[in-house]
Amino acid sequence: MNEILRKEVLAPRITEFEVYAPEIAAKAQPGHFVILRVHEKGERIPLTIADYDAVKGTITMVSQEVGKTTSQLATLEVGDSLADLVGPLGTPMHIEKVGCVVCVSGGLGVAPMYPKARRFYELGSKVVSFIGAQTKEMLIFKERMEKVSHHVGYSTDDGSFGHHGFVTDLLRKFLESGKEVDEVVAIGPLPMMRAAARVTRDFGVKTVVSLNPIMVDGTGMCGGCRVTVGGEVKFACVDGPAFDGHKVDFEELMARQNRFLEEERIAMERFRAQGEGCKCQER
Ligand code: FAD
Ligand code: FES
Ligand code: MG
């Protein structure tokens, strides 16, 4: 159980894992996530279920190395097993057929976006996708998103592929063109989702974002993932992670996201000092 059946490096420090988890695969829906531990003394981290196959009994996750645990996860190889994997967690995103949905993804956000765009597409909605990355090299899920979209636009921060600038520039241009849009889904770094929600507010278009606050238990008990939405306290792990982007208090969320920067920096330094690459030892 929890064995890694496939591992693929998609871009520098971004790795896709297909893991044998039949019970999770049987119930997974777009918007669900899992919480895993790399080894039995490791911390718990949430990752979105980017794909699932109930017949094979597998789920797919894409992880970006940003700190100790995601770096440690990247050292696992095919045949290794995760210490544990809990899920599917969260409330699946409500997806119904609409005339036109615009899916705006920033960076790694395209991986969680994929199952949602696919569901909209399968239901017969027109899917327009805008995908932003730092550079062409960092662009992932290109072919997969093209298969489930009627139109895809790209942007890169350095101009190496597509529009030179922010992915939200593409969104604004599209809305300004007067095309009818029923819903926008935005997934990516918090500043990008906040920017997307600001753009769509001007046009009065419904906007769903997928939040990524710090989570511990993932079942609504620890309070770590508290977010304020429309003035009400919500727990992203059970009430979300998808919320109305026009109602999210992004400033509060961004401040809460930085609560443990010092501890995270120390953990990463210790991990590096003891030699990246050894996956078994607790660090
Ligand atoms: P650290 O150095 O410990 O932390 C780096 C930053 O990551 C922190 O500053 C904080 O902002 C964030 N973070 C740290 N611990 C947690 C935690 N327990 N929960 C949430 N955020 C944390 N990342 C992916 O690469 N792929 C995904 O598909 C993905 N899906 C996510 C889905 C949800 C619902 C949530 C809440 C987060 C998701 N993340 C995803 C983010 C991922 O969980 C963090 O990048 C990871 O926990 C960082 O751990 P670390 O030890 O490597 O980094
Ligand atoms: Fe603990 Fe949501 S992660 S309440
Ligand atoms: Mg960590």
JSON list of N, CA and C and ligand atoms in Angstrom, two decimals, residues 43 45 67-69 264 267, ligand 3:
[
{"chain": "A", "resi": 43, "resn": "GLU", "atom": "N", "xyz": [6.69, 15.01, 9.20]},
{"chain": "A", "resi": 43, "resn": "GLU", "atom": "CA", "xyz": [5.50, 15.85, 9.36]},
{"chain": "A", "resi": 43, "resn": "GLU", "atom": "C", "xyz": [4.47, 15.49, 8.28]},
{"chain": "A", "resi": 45, "resn": "ILE", "atom": "N", "xyz": [2.02, 16.52, 5.31]},
{"chain": "A", "resi": 45, "resn": "ILE", "atom": "CA", "xyz": [1.84, 17.60, 4.32]},
{"chain": "A", "resi": 45, "resn": "ILE", "atom": "C", "xyz": [0.69, 17.26, 3.37]},
{"chain": "A", "resi": 67, "resn": "GLY", "atom": "N", "xyz": [10.64, 23.02, 0.53]},
{"chain": "A", "resi": 67, "resn": "GLY", "atom": "CA", "xyz": [11.17, 22.95, 1.89]},
{"chain": "A", "resi": 67, "resn": "GLY", "atom": "C", "xyz": [11.60, 21.53, 2.20]},
{"chain": "A", "resi": 68, "resn": "LYS", "atom": "N", "xyz": [11.70, 21.24, 3.49]},
{"chain": "A", "resi": 68, "resn": "LYS", "atom": "CA", "xyz": [12.28, 19.96, 3.89]},
{"chain": "A", "resi": 68, "resn": "LYS", "atom": "C", "xyz": [11.45, 18.75, 3.43]},
{"chain": "A", "resi": 69, "resn": "THR", "atom": "N", "xyz": [10.16, 18.75, 3.73]},
{"chain": "A", "resi": 69, "resn": "THR", "atom": "CA", "xyz": [9.41, 17.52, 3.47]},
{"chain": "A", "resi": 69, "resn": "THR", "atom": "C", "xyz": [9.20, 17.26, 1.98]},
{"chain": "A", "resi": 264, "resn": "GLU", "atom": "N", "xyz": [10.81, 26.57, 9.44]},
{"chain": "A", "resi": 264, "resn": "GLU", "atom": "CA", "xyz": [10.95, 25.88, 8.14]},
{"chain": "A", "resi": 264, "resn": "GLU", "atom": "C", "xyz": [12.38, 26.06, 7.60]},
{"chain": "A", "resi": 267, "resn": "ALA", "atom": "N", "xyz": [14.66, 23.74, 9.60]},
{"chain": "A", "resi": 267, "resn": "ALA", "atom": "CA", "xyz": [14.46, 22.33, 9.21]},
{"chain": "A", "resi": 267, "resn": "ALA", "atom": "C", "xyz": [15.16, 22.04, 7.88]},
{"chain": "B", "resi": 3, "resn": "MG", "atom": "MG", "xyz": [7.80, 21.52, 6.36]}
]
